[in-house]
Coordinates of C-alpha atoms in Angstrom, one line a residue:
X274 CA -58.9 -3.4 -8.0
X275 CA -57.5 0.0 -9.1
X276 CA -55.5 0.4 -5.9
X277 CA -54.1 -3.0 -6.1
X278 CA -53.1 -2.4 -9.7
X279 CA -51.3 0.8 -8.8
X280 CA -49.2 -0.9 -6.1
X281 CA -48.1 -3.5 -8.5
X282 CA -47.1 -0.9 -11.1
X283 CA -44.9 1.1 -8.6
X284 CA -41.2 0.5 -9.2
X285 CA -38.8 -0.2 -6.3
X286 CA -36.1 -2.6 -4.9
X287 CA -37.0 -6.0 -3.7
X288 CA -35.6 -7.5 -0.5
X289 CA -33.5 -9.9 -2.6
X290 CA -32.0 -7.1 -4.6
X291 CA -31.2 -5.2 -1.5
X292 CA -29.5 -8.2 0.1
X293 CA -27.5 -8.8 -3.2
X294 CA -26.4 -5.2 -3.2
X295 CA -25.3 -5.3 0.4
X296 CA -23.4 -8.5 -0.2
X297 CA -21.6 -7.1 -3.2
X298 CA -20.7 -3.9 -1.3
X299 CA -19.4 -6.0 1.6
X300 CA -17.2 -8.0 -0.7
X301 CA -15.8 -4.9 -2.4
X302 CA -15.2 -3.1 0.9
X303 CA -13.6 -6.2 2.3
X304 CA -11.2 -6.4 -0.6
X305 CA -10.3 -2.8 -0.3
X306 CA -9.8 -3.1 3.5
X307 CA -7.6 -6.2 2.9
X308 CA -5.5 -4.3 0.4
X309 CA -5.1 -1.3 2.7
X310 CA -4.2 -3.5 5.6
X311 CA -1.7 -5.5 3.5
X312 CA -0.1 -2.2 2.3
X313 CA 0.0 -0.9 5.8
X314 CA 1.5 -4.2 7.1
X315 CA 4.1 -4.2 4.3
X316 CA 5.0 -0.7 5.0
X317 CA 5.4 -1.5 8.7
X318 CA 7.5 -4.5 7.8
X319 CA 9.7 -2.5 5.5
X320 CA 10.2 0.3 8.0
X321 CA 10.9 -2.2 10.8
X322 CA 13.5 -3.9 8.5
X323 CA 15.1 -0.5 7.8
X324 CA 15.2 0.3 11.5
X325 CA 16.9 -2.9 12.3
X326 CA 19.4 -2.4 9.5
X327 CA 20.1 1.1 10.8
X328 CA 20.6 -0.3 14.3
X329 CA 23.1 -2.8 12.9
X330 CA 25.0 -0.1 10.9
X331 CA 25.2 2.1 14.0
X332 CA 26.4 -0.7 16.2
X333 CA 29.1 -1.6 13.7
X334 CA 30.1 2.0 13.2
X335 CA 30.5 2.3 17.0
X336 CA 32.7 -0.7 17.1
X337 CA 34.8 0.7 14.1
X338 CA 35.3 4.0 15.9
X339 CA 36.4 2.4 19.1
X340 CA 38.6 -0.2 17.3
X341 CA 40.6 2.5 15.6
X342 CA 41.6 4.2 18.8
X343 CA 42.6 1.8 21.5
X344 CA 42.2 -1.6 23.2
X345 CA 38.9 -2.1 25.0
X346 CA 36.7 -4.8 26.6
X347 CA 33.2 -5.9 25.5
X348 CA 30.6 -8.2 27.2
X349 CA 27.2 -9.7 26.5
X350 CA 24.3 -9.7 28.9
X351 CA 20.5 -10.1 28.5
X352 CA 20.6 -9.6 24.7
X353 CA 22.7 -6.5 24.8
X354 CA 26.4 -5.7 24.0
X355 CA 28.3 -3.5 26.4
X356 CA 31.8 -1.8 26.1
X357 CA 34.2 -0.5 28.6
X358 CA 37.8 0.5 28.9
X359 CA 38.8 -2.5 31.1
X360 CA 37.3 -5.3 33.2
X361 CA 36.7 -3.0 36.2
X362 CA 34.6 -0.6 34.1
X363 CA 32.3 -3.5 33.1
X364 CA 31.9 -4.8 36.6
X365 CA 29.7 -1.7 37.4
X366 CA 26.6 -0.8 35.5
X367 CA 27.5 2.9 35.5
X368 CA 30.9 2.2 33.8
X369 CA 29.3 0.3 30.8
X370 CA 28.5 1.8 27.4
X371 CA 25.5 0.0 25.8
X372 CA 26.0 -0.4 22.0
X373 CA 22.5 -1.4 21.0
X374 CA 19.1 0.2 21.6
X375 CA 16.6 -1.2 24.2
X376 CA 14.1 -2.3 21.5
X377 CA 16.7 -4.4 19.7
X378 CA 18.2 -7.5 21.2
X379 CA 21.2 -9.5 19.9
X380 CA 22.1 -13.1 19.6
X381 CA 25.2 -14.8 18.3
X382 CA 25.6 -17.1 15.3
X383 CA 25.6 -20.8 16.1
X384 CA 28.8 -22.6 15.3
X385 CA 29.4 -26.3 14.6
X386 CA 30.2 -27.0 18.3
X387 CA 26.9 -25.4 19.4
X388 CA 28.4 -22.2 20.8
X389 CA 26.7 -18.9 19.9
X390 CA 29.6 -16.6 19.1
X391 CA 29.0 -12.9 18.6
X392 CA 32.6 -11.5 18.4
X393 CA 36.0 -12.9 17.8
X394 CA 39.4 -11.3 18.2
X395 CA 42.9 -12.9 18.4
X396 CA 41.6 -16.4 18.7
X397 CA 39.3 -15.4 21.6
X398 CA 35.5 -15.4 21.4
X399 CA 32.6 -13.6 23.1
X400 CA 29.7 -16.0 23.6
X401 CA 26.1 -14.9 23.5
X402 CA 24.4 -17.9 25.1
X403 CA 21.9 -18.4 27.9
X404 CA 23.1 -17.2 31.3
X405 CA 25.9 -15.0 29.8
X406 CA 26.6 -11.9 31.8
X407 CA 29.3 -9.2 32.1
X408 CA 30.5 -10.9 35.3
X409 CA 31.5 -14.1 33.6
X410 CA 31.6 -13.4 29.9
X411 CA 33.8 -10.7 28.4
X412 CA 36.3 -10.3 25.6
X413 CA 39.4 -8.1 25.8
X414 CA 39.9 -6.7 22.3
X415 CA 43.3 -6.0 20.8
X416 CA 42.6 -3.1 18.4
X417 CA 45.7 -4.0 16.4
X418 CA 44.0 -7.2 15.2
X419 CA 40.7 -7.7 13.3
X420 CA 37.5 -8.0 15.2
X421 CA 35.1 -10.5 13.5
X422 CA 31.4 -9.7 14.1
X423 CA 28.7 -12.3 13.6
X424 CA 25.4 -11.5 15.2
X425 CA 21.6 -11.4 14.6
X426 CA 19.6 -8.3 15.5
X427 CA 16.0 -8.9 16.6
X428 CA 13.4 -6.2 17.0
X429 CA 10.2 -6.2 19.1
X430 CA 8.2 -7.9 16.3
X431 CA 10.9 -10.7 16.2
X432 CA 12.1 -9.6 12.8
X433 CA 15.8 -10.5 12.3
X434 CA 18.7 -9.0 10.5
X435 CA 22.1 -10.6 10.3
X436 CA 25.4 -8.7 10.6
X437 CA 28.5 -10.6 9.4
X438 CA 31.5 -8.4 8.9
X439 CA 35.1 -7.6 10.0
X440 CA 36.2 -4.5 11.9
X441 CA 39.8 -3.7 11.3
X442 CA 42.0 -0.8 12.3
X443 CA 42.2 1.4 9.2
X444 CA 44.8 4.1 8.8
X445 CA 44.1 7.2 6.8
X446 CA 46.3 8.1 3.8
X447 CA 47.2 11.7 3.1
X448 CA 49.1 12.6 0.0
X449 CA 50.4 16.1 -0.7
X450 CA 52.1 17.6 -3.7
X451 CA 51.4 14.6 -5.9
X452 CA 53.8 14.7 -8.9
X453 CA 52.4 14.2 -12.4
X454 CA 55.2 12.7 -14.3
X455 CA 57.7 15.6 -13.9
X456 CA 59.0 18.1 -11.5
X457 CA 56.0 20.2 -10.3
X458 CA 58.2 23.3 -10.1
X459 CA 56.7 25.6 -12.8
X460 CA 59.7 28.0 -12.6
X461 CA 62.0 27.3 -15.5
X462 CA 64.9 28.7 -13.6
X463 CA 65.7 26.3 -10.8
X464 CA 67.8 28.9 -9.0
X465 CA 66.0 32.1 -7.9
X466 CA 69.3 33.3 -6.5
X467 CA 69.4 37.1 -6.8
X468 CA 73.1 36.9 -7.8
X469 CA 73.1 38.7 -11.1
X470 CA 76.2 36.9 -12.3
X471 CA 75.0 34.7 -15.2
X472 CA 78.5 33.3 -15.8
X473 CA 78.2 29.5 -15.3
X474 CA 82.0 29.2 -15.0
X475 CA 82.7 26.8 -12.3
X476 CA 85.6 28.9 -11.0
X477 CA 84.2 30.0 -7.6
X478 CA 86.2 33.3 -7.7
X479 CA 86.3 34.9 -11.1
X480 CA 88.1 37.8 -9.3
X481 CA 85.0 39.9 -8.5
X482 CA 87.2 41.8 -6.1
X483 CA 88.0 45.3 -7.5
X484 CA 91.7 44.5 -7.5
X485 CA 93.6 47.8 -8.0
X486 CA 96.2 46.0 -10.1
X487 CA 95.9 47.6 -13.5
X488 CA 97.6 44.7 -15.1
X489 CA 95.2 43.4 -17.7
X490 CA 97.0 40.1 -17.8
X491 CA 94.4 37.7 -16.3
X492 CA 97.0 35.7 -14.4
X493 CA 98.9 33.7 -17.1
X494 CA 100.2 31.5 -14.3
X495 CA 98.6 28.1 -14.9
X496 CA 98.7 27.5 -11.1
X497 CA 95.1 26.4 -10.3
X498 CA 95.3 28.1 -6.9
X499 CA 91.8 29.7 -6.9
X500 CA 92.8 32.5 -4.4
X501 CA 95.8 34.5 -5.3
X502 CA 94.5 37.3 -3.2
X503 CA 96.8 37.7 -0.2
X504 CA 93.9 39.2 1.9
X505 CA 93.8 37.0 5.0
X506 CA 90.1 37.6 5.4
X507 CA 88.6 34.2 4.9
X508 CA 85.5 35.5 3.2
X509 CA 86.1 38.9 1.5
X510 CA 83.9 37.9 -1.4
X511 CA 80.8 40.2 -1.4
X512 CA 79.0 37.7 -3.5
X513 CA 75.7 37.1 -1.7
X514 CA 75.4 33.6 -3.2
X515 CA 75.8 31.4 -0.1
X516 CA 76.2 28.2 -2.1
X517 CA 79.8 27.0 -1.6
X518 CA 79.4 24.1 -4.0
X519 CA 81.7 24.8 -7.0
X520 CA 79.7 22.3 -9.1
X521 CA 77.9 24.2 -11.8
X522 CA 75.2 21.5 -12.0
X523 CA 72.3 22.9 -10.0
X524 CA 70.8 19.4 -9.7
X525 CA 73.5 16.8 -9.1
X526 CA 70.8 14.3 -8.3
X527 CA 68.4 13.6 -11.1
X528 CA 65.0 14.5 -9.7
X529 CA 63.9 11.3 -7.9
X530 CA 60.3 11.5 -9.2
X531 CA 58.5 8.2 -9.4
X532 CA 58.5 6.2 -12.5
X533 CA 56.5 7.8 -15.3
X534 CA 53.9 5.0 -15.1
X535 CA 53.2 6.2 -11.6
X536 CA 53.3 9.9 -12.6
X537 CA 49.9 9.7 -14.4
X538 CA 48.1 8.8 -11.2
X539 CA 46.4 12.2 -10.9
X540 CA 45.2 12.0 -14.6
X541 CA 44.1 8.4 -13.9
X542 CA 41.9 9.5 -11.0
X543 CA 40.4 12.3 -13.0
X544 CA 39.8 10.3 -16.2
X545 CA 38.3 7.3 -14.4
X546 CA 36.6 9.4 -11.6
X547 CA 38.3 7.0 -9.2
X548 CA 37.1 7.5 -5.6
X549 CA 38.2 4.3 -3.9
X550 CA 41.7 2.8 -4.4
X551 CA 43.0 0.3 -1.8
X552 CA 44.2 -3.2 -1.0
X553 CA 40.7 -4.3 0.2
X554 CA 37.1 -3.2 0.4
X555 CA 35.6 -3.5 3.9
X556 CA 32.2 -1.9 4.1
X557 CA 29.5 -2.1 6.7
X558 CA 27.0 0.5 5.3
X559 CA 24.1 0.2 3.0
X560 CA 25.3 1.6 -0.3
X561 CA 28.4 2.8 -2.2
X562 CA 27.2 5.2 -4.9
X563 CA 29.4 6.0 -7.9
X564 CA 27.3 6.4 -11.1
X565 CA 29.8 6.9 -14.0
X566 CA 32.7 6.5 -11.5
X567 CA 35.2 3.8 -10.7
X568 CA 36.8 2.0 -7.8
X569 CA 39.9 -0.3 -7.7
X570 CA 40.6 -3.1 -5.3
X571 CA 44.3 -4.1 -5.4
X572 CA 43.5 -7.6 -4.0
X573 CA 40.6 -9.9 -3.5
X574 CA 37.0 -8.7 -3.1
X575 CA 35.2 -10.9 -0.5
X576 CA 31.5 -10.7 0.4
X577 CA 32.2 -11.5 4.0
X578 CA 33.9 -8.1 4.2
X579 CA 30.8 -6.3 3.0
X580 CA 27.5 -5.6 4.8
X581 CA 24.8 -8.2 3.9
X582 CA 22.3 -6.5 1.6
X583 CA 24.6 -3.6 0.7
X584 CA 24.7 -2.2 -2.8
X585 CA 27.9 -1.3 -4.7
X586 CA 26.3 1.1 -7.2
X587 CA 29.6 1.8 -9.1
X588 CA 29.9 1.8 -12.9
X589 CA 33.5 0.5 -13.3
X590 CA 35.0 -1.9 -10.8
X591 CA 38.6 -3.0 -11.0
X592 CA 39.6 -6.1 -8.9
X593 CA 43.2 -7.0 -9.1
X594 CA 42.7 -10.4 -7.6
X595 CA 39.9 -13.0 -7.2
X596 CA 36.3 -12.4 -6.3
X597 CA 34.8 -14.6 -3.6
X598 CA 31.1 -14.1 -2.9
X599 CA 29.8 -16.8 -0.6
X600 CA 27.1 -14.6 1.0
X601 CA 24.6 -12.3 -0.6
X602 CA 24.8 -8.5 -1.1
X603 CA 22.1 -6.5 -2.8
X604 CA 23.8 -5.3 -6.0
X605 CA 27.3 -5.3 -7.6
X606 CA 27.7 -2.7 -10.4
X607 CA 25.5 0.3 -11.4
X608 CA 22.0 -0.6 -12.5
X609 CA 21.4 2.9 -14.1
X610 CA 24.9 3.3 -15.8
X611 CA 26.4 -0.2 -16.0
X612 CA 29.9 -0.3 -17.5
X613 CA 32.6 -3.0 -16.7
X614 CA 33.7 -5.2 -13.9
X615 CA 37.3 -6.6 -14.2
X616 CA 38.4 -9.5 -12.1
X617 CA 42.1 -10.5 -12.4
X618 CA 41.7 -13.9 -10.8
X619 CA 39.1 -16.6 -10.3
X620 CA 35.4 -15.8 -9.9
X621 CA 33.6 -17.6 -7.1
X622 CA 30.0 -16.5 -7.0
X623 CA 27.6 -18.2 -4.7
X624 CA 25.5 -15.3 -3.5
X625 CA 21.8 -15.9 -4.0
X626 CA 19.7 -12.9 -4.7
X627 CA 22.7 -10.7 -5.7
X628 CA 22.2 -8.7 -8.9
X629 CA 25.3 -8.0 -11.1
X630 CA 25.2 -5.2 -13.6
X631 CA 27.7 -4.5 -16.3
X632 CA 30.0 -6.6 -18.5
X633 CA 32.2 -8.9 -16.4
X634 CA 35.7 -9.7 -17.6
X635 CA 37.4 -12.6 -15.7
X636 CA 41.0 -13.5 -16.1
X637 CA 40.7 -17.0 -14.6
X638 CA 38.0 -19.7 -13.9
X639 CA 34.4 -19.0 -13.0
X640 CA 32.3 -21.1 -10.6
X641 CA 28.8 -19.7 -10.3
X642 CA 26.0 -21.3 -8.4
X643 CA 23.6 -18.4 -7.7
X644 CA 22.8 -14.8 -8.5
X645 CA 21.7 -12.9 -11.6
X646 CA 24.1 -11.5 -14.2
X647 CA 22.6 -8.8 -16.5
X648 CA 25.6 -8.1 -18.7
X649 CA 28.0 -10.0 -21.0
X650 CA 30.6 -12.3 -19.4
X651 CA 34.1 -13.0 -20.8
X652 CA 36.0 -15.9 -19.1
X653 CA 39.5 -16.8 -20.1
X654 CA 39.4 -20.2 -18.2
X655 CA 36.9 -22.9 -17.5
X656 CA 33.3 -22.1 -16.4
X657 CA 31.0 -24.1 -14.0
X658 CA 27.5 -22.8 -14.2
X659 CA 25.6 -24.9 -11.7
X660 CA 22.8 -22.4 -11.2
X661 CA 22.1 -18.7 -11.6
X662 CA 20.6 -16.7 -14.4
X663 CA 22.5 -15.1 -17.3
X664 CA 20.7 -12.5 -19.5
X665 CA 23.3 -11.7 -22.0
X666 CA 26.1 -13.5 -24.0
X667 CA 29.0 -15.5 -22.5
X668 CA 32.4 -16.1 -24.2
X669 CA 34.4 -18.9 -22.5
X670 CA 38.0 -19.7 -23.3
X671 CA 38.0 -23.1 -21.7
X672 CA 35.5 -25.9 -20.9
X673 CA 31.9 -25.4 -19.7
X674 CA 30.1 -27.5 -17.1
X675 CA 26.4 -26.6 -17.3
X676 CA 23.9 -27.8 -14.7
X677 CA 20.8 -25.9 -13.8
X678 CA 21.6 -22.5 -15.0
X679 CA 19.1 -20.3 -16.9
X680 CA 20.5 -18.9 -20.2
X681 CA 18.9 -16.1 -22.2
X682 CA 21.6 -15.2 -24.8
X683 CA 24.3 -16.9 -26.7
X684 CA 27.2 -18.9 -25.2
X685 CA 30.5 -19.4 -27.0
X686 CA 32.8 -22.1 -25.7
X687 CA 36.3 -22.7 -27.0
X688 CA 36.4 -26.2 -25.5
X689 CA 34.2 -29.1 -24.3
X690 CA 30.6 -28.8 -22.9
X691 CA 29.3 -31.1 -20.2
X692 CA 25.6 -30.9 -19.5
X693 CA 24.2 -32.3 -16.2
X694 CA 20.6 -32.3 -15.0
X695 CA 18.4 -29.9 -16.9
X696 CA 19.6 -26.4 -17.7
X697 CA 17.0 -23.9 -18.9
X698 CA 17.7 -22.4 -22.4
X699 CA 15.2 -19.7 -23.3
X700 CA 13.9 -19.3 -26.8
X701 CA 16.8 -17.4 -28.3
X702 CA 19.5 -19.1 -26.3
X703 CA 22.2 -21.1 -28.1
X704 CA 25.5 -22.7 -27.0
X705 CA 28.3 -22.9 -29.6
X706 CA 31.3 -25.0 -28.8
X707 CA 34.5 -26.3 -30.5
X708 CA 35.2 -29.4 -28.5
X709 CA 33.1 -32.4 -27.4
X710 CA 29.5 -32.4 -26.1
X711 CA 28.5 -34.7 -23.2
X712 CA 25.0 -35.0 -21.8
X713 CA 22.7 -37.5 -20.2
X714 CA 21.3 -40.2 -22.6
X715 CA 17.7 -39.4 -21.9
X716 CA 18.0 -35.6 -22.2
X717 CA 15.2 -33.9 -24.1
X718 CA 16.1 -33.1 -27.7
X719 CA 14.6 -29.6 -27.3
X720 CA 17.6 -28.9 -25.1
X721 CA 20.4 -30.7 -26.9
X722 CA 19.3 -29.2 -30.3
X723 CA 20.4 -25.8 -29.0
X724 CA 24.0 -26.9 -28.6
X725 CA 25.8 -26.4 -31.9
X726 CA 29.3 -27.5 -32.8
X727 CA 31.5 -24.9 -34.5
X728 CA 35.0 -24.9 -35.9
X729 CA 35.8 -21.7 -34.1
X730 CA 34.2 -19.2 -31.7
X731 CA 35.0 -15.6 -30.9
X732 CA 38.1 -15.0 -28.8
X733 CA 37.9 -13.9 -25.2
X734 CA 39.0 -10.3 -25.0
X735 CA 41.9 -9.6 -22.7
X736 CA 42.4 -6.8 -20.3
X737 CA 45.0 -5.2 -18.0
X738 CA 44.3 -3.6 -14.6
X739 CA 45.6 0.0 -14.8
X740 CA 49.1 0.2 -13.4
X741 CA 48.8 3.7 -12.1
X742 CA 49.2 3.8 -8.3
X743 CA 49.8 6.3 -5.6
X744 CA 53.3 7.7 -6.3
X745 CA 56.1 7.1 -3.8
X746 CA 57.1 9.9 -1.6
X747 CA 60.1 12.1 -2.4
X748 CA 63.4 11.0 -0.9
X749 CA 65.5 13.1 1.5
X750 CA 67.7 14.4 -1.3
X751 CA 64.8 16.1 -3.0
X752 CA 63.9 18.0 0.1
X753 CA 67.5 19.0 0.7
X754 CA 67.8 20.8 -2.7
X755 CA 68.4 24.5 -2.5
X756 CA 65.4 25.3 -4.6
X757 CA 63.0 23.5 -2.2
X758 CA 64.6 25.1 0.9
X759 CA 64.5 28.6 -0.6
X760 CA 60.8 28.2 -1.5
X761 CA 60.0 27.0 2.0
X762 CA 61.8 30.1 3.5
X763 CA 59.9 32.6 1.3

């Protein structure tokens, strides 16, 4: 009895407890392994996406480099794009230059007629369909005209990345000796002539010849003959000044500097930290970085001229024209140092997933169906907010059509408001308007109560795109001036 009692009093783990412990450990380890596998797979997916994007950027960069130099021929065969100088070079495998890597294959975008087009140039297209080969499917590219690229890159894991851009022949601009509102010559004396004679008398011969005539009478004869000296030598004057012009004005042509409004261009660049200034922005890379800096587009900004998924991380953006975003990019404006985005035209924004940072000033109408705006918006015309998310305040100088947008801040409308479907107004969101309110009869009162009629609302602030531009070049007269010629000869 004593031995049996001792066995019962001994502590230990029962079989059931052991099985429960093993089960719990299995579950814990299973969760950890699943998390690790998920992290690894996500990392592999991100790396694969990055690799495919890099391949797309490299391919577009190759096309840009070729397109700037000369005409060429491209063809599509077995999921790859080849380039050659002419048709003959494409007919032989050795003469072809492959533009994509072996682990990435290409396919064209399907058009309405069912064709899969990969490149377009001068109304001609390169198809990327089944059975296409360099023997029967090539495109002769005129480098003077834009090349439209629309393709999908597919890696070995069937992950896809779309490239939709325009390759154009870009010419470099070089500016030297930019004037800053005045003659850049720091020398106050425009004439470094060593002639010590300071007399500005226009008489070209004040009789420097040591005439032995002791007569002090300085020729009382009013005869304007400038050369009473009978010396037949045509040039006895030892004056080293070679300028035969009797005009005492050293600058008969007022300095043809540009208009003073252009003269401050250098200051404008420094003050705004301007690093891009052109008629269009055509970009096929991943990011444009300019924290605290500015860019100016002297025309329209179109999303189809930007690389899909690219980020424009610039604090101040001047657009002297409309904005047309019908396809997504990653980011417009600087997330870390957001400032202002000026659009001197209509604002068409239908780019799902695109994040906009900074206050947006629009001199025109706004039609927004997608995207997220993180700053205030100022619209001089009408606004149609059919979708999208707005985190800050909006001031609208015209009417507002509100559909399914999500509003977080206050909206001021100097006109009518028309509500359709069911917009989302967060807790602190309110819409103040001066005109008429129209909405569906059965709309929830929780929504309509946030629309408040006012006698007046804040005015939309106006703006002007800076007028400072690259100064015009000096004309031929400026370069012919004696001062310039003497400086060049020194």
